[in-house]
């Protein structure tokens, strides 16, 4: 009986050592990956990113000017309510920005960009199907928390371009947002 327990303990010790070695290898490969300089993506990735940012900014340009009209004409909101909707968005941006920034450092820029686009889409759908001022305010929650597309795009371009091409690519990205 003692021999079985001793063998199980040794097997667990071997497993722990293997996990530790694998973890050290992964850490070394991460350091090598970051020390090798920027990873240059294929040019078509940046073209797709620019097109998506352009479409995202068009969506913002459509929703933001119509929001006061929808809130006042359809739902009877007053000026104070409109102020709260705008303030609520800004407060949520302050909360969501650092959180998504940390998530992008841990999981990468592209997954967080996708999450940001999904939040924007969810908010647009919520706005389209709002039947009350409360639903309109709730539809702004995902976009307030997750709308970090420009900051994530800038970080992605900065991470994956060579220093001599960075200003050019960031300028192109800025031109997509108007």
Short mmCIF file of C-alpha atoms in Angstrom, two decimals:
data_model
loop_
_atom_site.label_atom_id
_atom_site.label_comp_id
_atom_site.label_asym_id
_atom_site.label_seq_id
_atom_site.Cartn_x
_atom_site.Cartn_y
_atom_site.Cartn_z
CA UNK A 1 0.00 0.00 0.00
CA UNK A 2 2.79 2.40 0.93
CA UNK A 3 4.52 1.51 -2.33
CA UNK A 4 1.43 2.51 -4.38
CA UNK A 5 1.17 5.86 -2.57
CA UNK A 6 4.91 6.42 -3.07
CA UNK A 7 4.60 5.67 -6.83
CA UNK A 8 1.64 8.07 -7.16
CA UNK A 9 3.66 10.77 -5.41
CA UNK A 10 6.63 10.21 -7.73
CA UNK A 11 4.37 10.29 -10.81
CA UNK A 12 2.85 13.59 -9.63
CA UNK A 13 6.33 14.99 -9.05
CA UNK A 14 7.37 14.01 -12.59
CA UNK A 15 4.23 15.64 -14.02
CA UNK A 16 4.91 18.84 -12.07
CA UNK A 17 8.48 18.93 -13.36
CA UNK A 18 7.30 18.44 -16.97
CA UNK A 19 4.78 21.26 -16.61
CA UNK A 20 7.45 23.54 -15.18
CA UNK A 21 9.84 22.76 -18.06
CA UNK A 22 7.09 23.38 -20.64
CA UNK A 23 6.23 26.69 -18.97
CA UNK A 24 9.87 27.79 -19.06
CA UNK A 25 10.10 26.89 -22.76
CA UNK A 26 6.97 28.91 -23.51
CA UNK A 27 8.35 31.92 -21.64
CA UNK A 28 11.64 31.69 -23.55
CA UNK A 29 9.81 31.49 -26.89
CA UNK A 30 7.70 34.55 -25.96
CA UNK A 31 10.85 36.51 -25.12
CA UNK A 32 12.45 35.46 -28.40
CA UNK A 33 9.29 36.45 -30.29
CA UNK A 34 9.22 39.95 -28.79
CA UNK A 35 12.96 40.46 -29.03
CA UNK A 36 13.00 39.74 -32.76
CA UNK A 37 11.32 43.09 -33.49
CA UNK A 38 7.96 43.88 -35.00
CA UNK A 39 6.17 41.09 -36.75
CA UNK A 40 5.29 42.44 -40.19
CA UNK A 41 1.83 41.29 -41.25
CA UNK A 42 0.95 40.73 -44.86
CA UNK A 43 0.00 44.00 -46.51
CA UNK A 44 -3.55 42.80 -47.07
CA UNK A 45 -4.12 42.64 -43.28
CA UNK A 46 -3.51 46.37 -43.00
CA UNK A 47 -5.78 47.03 -45.98
CA UNK A 48 -8.54 45.01 -44.33
CA UNK A 49 -7.96 46.84 -41.04
CA UNK A 50 -8.21 50.22 -42.79
CA UNK A 51 -11.43 49.21 -44.54
CA UNK A 52 -12.99 47.98 -41.30
CA UNK A 53 -12.03 51.16 -39.46
CA UNK A 54 -13.52 53.23 -42.29
CA UNK A 55 -16.81 51.31 -42.05
CA UNK A 56 -16.76 51.61 -38.26
CA UNK A 57 -16.35 55.37 -38.47
CA UNK A 58 -19.17 55.59 -41.03
CA UNK A 59 -21.38 53.73 -38.55
CA UNK A 60 -20.42 56.19 -35.81
CA UNK A 61 -21.19 59.06 -38.17
CA UNK A 62 -24.66 57.64 -38.76
CA UNK A 63 -25.59 56.76 -35.17
CA UNK A 64 -24.28 59.72 -33.19
CA UNK A 65 -26.14 62.45 -35.12
CA UNK A 66 -29.38 60.43 -35.12
CA UNK A 67 -29.29 59.49 -31.44
CA UNK A 68 -30.76 62.80 -30.14
CA UNK A 69 -33.48 62.70 -32.79
CA UNK A 70 -34.44 59.11 -31.91
CA UNK A 71 -34.38 59.80 -28.17
CA UNK A 72 -36.47 62.97 -28.36
CA UNK A 73 -38.92 62.26 -31.17
CA UNK A 74 -39.59 58.57 -30.59
CA UNK A 75 -39.17 58.29 -26.83
CA UNK A 76 -39.83 61.83 -25.59
CA UNK A 77 -36.46 62.28 -23.88
CA UNK A 78 -35.55 65.72 -22.59
CA UNK A 79 -32.20 67.51 -22.72
CA UNK A 80 -31.12 66.16 -19.34
CA UNK A 81 -31.69 62.58 -20.48
CA UNK A 82 -29.68 63.24 -23.64
CA UNK A 83 -26.89 64.62 -21.45
CA UNK A 84 -26.97 61.47 -19.31
CA UNK A 85 -26.78 59.24 -22.39
CA UNK A 86 -23.69 61.09 -23.61
CA UNK A 87 -22.11 61.19 -20.15
CA UNK A 88 -22.84 57.52 -19.60
CA UNK A 89 -21.01 56.69 -22.82
CA UNK A 90 -17.95 58.70 -21.74
CA UNK A 91 -17.86 57.13 -18.28
CA UNK A 92 -18.07 53.65 -19.78
CA UNK A 93 -15.24 54.54 -22.18
CA UNK A 94 -13.07 55.47 -19.20
CA UNK A 95 -13.84 52.14 -17.57
CA UNK A 96 -13.57 49.97 -20.69
CA UNK A 97 -10.38 51.49 -22.13
CA UNK A 98 -7.90 50.22 -19.53
CA UNK A 99 -9.66 46.87 -19.29
CA UNK A 100 -9.52 46.25 -23.04
CA UNK A 101 -5.95 47.56 -23.12
CA UNK A 102 -4.90 44.96 -20.56
CA UNK A 103 -6.85 42.25 -22.38
CA UNK A 104 -5.09 43.17 -25.63
CA UNK A 105 -1.72 42.90 -23.91
CA UNK A 106 -2.61 39.43 -22.63
CA UNK A 107 -4.59 37.94 -25.54
CA UNK A 108 -3.44 40.04 -28.48
CA UNK A 109 -4.78 42.97 -30.45
CA UNK A 110 -6.84 41.08 -33.00
CA UNK A 111 -9.14 39.20 -30.56
CA UNK A 112 -9.82 42.43 -28.67
CA UNK A 113 -10.48 44.26 -31.94
CA UNK A 114 -13.01 41.59 -32.83
CA UNK A 115 -14.59 41.94 -29.38
CA UNK A 116 -14.79 45.69 -29.89
CA UNK A 117 -16.48 45.29 -33.26
CA UNK A 118 -18.93 42.79 -31.77
CA UNK A 119 -19.78 45.27 -29.02
CA UNK A 120 -20.41 47.97 -31.60
CA UNK A 121 -22.63 45.62 -33.63
CA UNK A 122 -24.56 44.55 -30.54
CA UNK A 123 -25.17 48.17 -29.63
CA UNK A 124 -26.38 49.02 -33.14
CA UNK A 125 -28.82 46.10 -33.04
CA UNK A 126 -30.01 47.16 -29.60
CA UNK A 127 -30.53 50.69 -30.86
CA UNK A 128 -32.49 49.42 -33.86
CA UNK A 129 -34.84 47.35 -31.71
CA UNK A 130 -35.24 49.82 -28.83
CA UNK A 131 -38.84 50.37 -27.84
CA UNK A 132 -38.25 52.68 -24.86
CA UNK A 133 -35.74 55.21 -23.60
CA UNK A 134 -34.49 52.64 -21.07
CA UNK A 135 -33.74 50.16 -23.84
CA UNK A 136 -32.00 52.91 -25.80
CA UNK A 137 -29.78 53.67 -22.81
CA UNK A 138 -29.06 49.95 -22.29
CA UNK A 139 -28.19 49.60 -25.98
CA UNK A 140 -25.38 52.11 -25.45
CA UNK A 141 -23.73 49.96 -22.73
CA UNK A 142 -21.81 47.57 -25.02
CA UNK A 143 -20.52 50.33 -27.25
CA UNK A 144 -19.49 52.39 -24.23
CA UNK A 145 -17.51 49.57 -22.67
CA UNK A 146 -16.13 47.97 -25.81
CA UNK A 147 -15.69 50.78 -28.36
CA UNK A 148 -11.90 50.87 -28.43
CA UNK A 149 -11.46 50.18 -32.12
CA UNK A 150 -9.17 53.10 -32.88
CA UNK A 151 -6.89 52.61 -29.90
CA UNK A 152 -6.63 48.87 -30.61
CA UNK A 153 -5.99 49.56 -34.31
CA UNK A 154 -3.27 52.08 -33.51
CA UNK A 155 -1.66 49.59 -31.12
CA UNK A 156 -1.85 46.83 -33.74
CA UNK A 157 -0.27 48.99 -36.43
CA UNK A 158 2.42 50.19 -34.03
CA UNK A 159 3.19 46.61 -32.99
CA UNK A 160 3.45 45.16 -36.47
CA UNK A 161 5.15 47.81 -38.57
CA UNK A 162 8.79 48.64 -38.91
CA UNK A 163 9.82 51.98 -37.37
CA UNK A 164 10.49 53.56 -40.77
CA UNK A 165 6.97 52.64 -42.00
CA UNK A 166 5.08 53.33 -38.76
CA UNK A 167 4.24 57.00 -39.35
CA UNK A 168 3.00 56.25 -42.86
CA UNK A 169 0.75 53.41 -41.69
CA UNK A 170 -0.58 55.38 -38.70
CA UNK A 171 -1.34 58.29 -41.04
CA UNK A 172 -3.31 56.00 -43.29
CA UNK A 173 -5.18 54.68 -40.31
CA UNK A 174 -5.95 58.21 -39.16
CA UNK A 175 -7.27 59.10 -42.60
CA UNK A 176 -9.80 56.27 -42.33
CA UNK A 177 -11.36 57.91 -39.29
CA UNK A 178 -11.71 61.31 -40.86
#
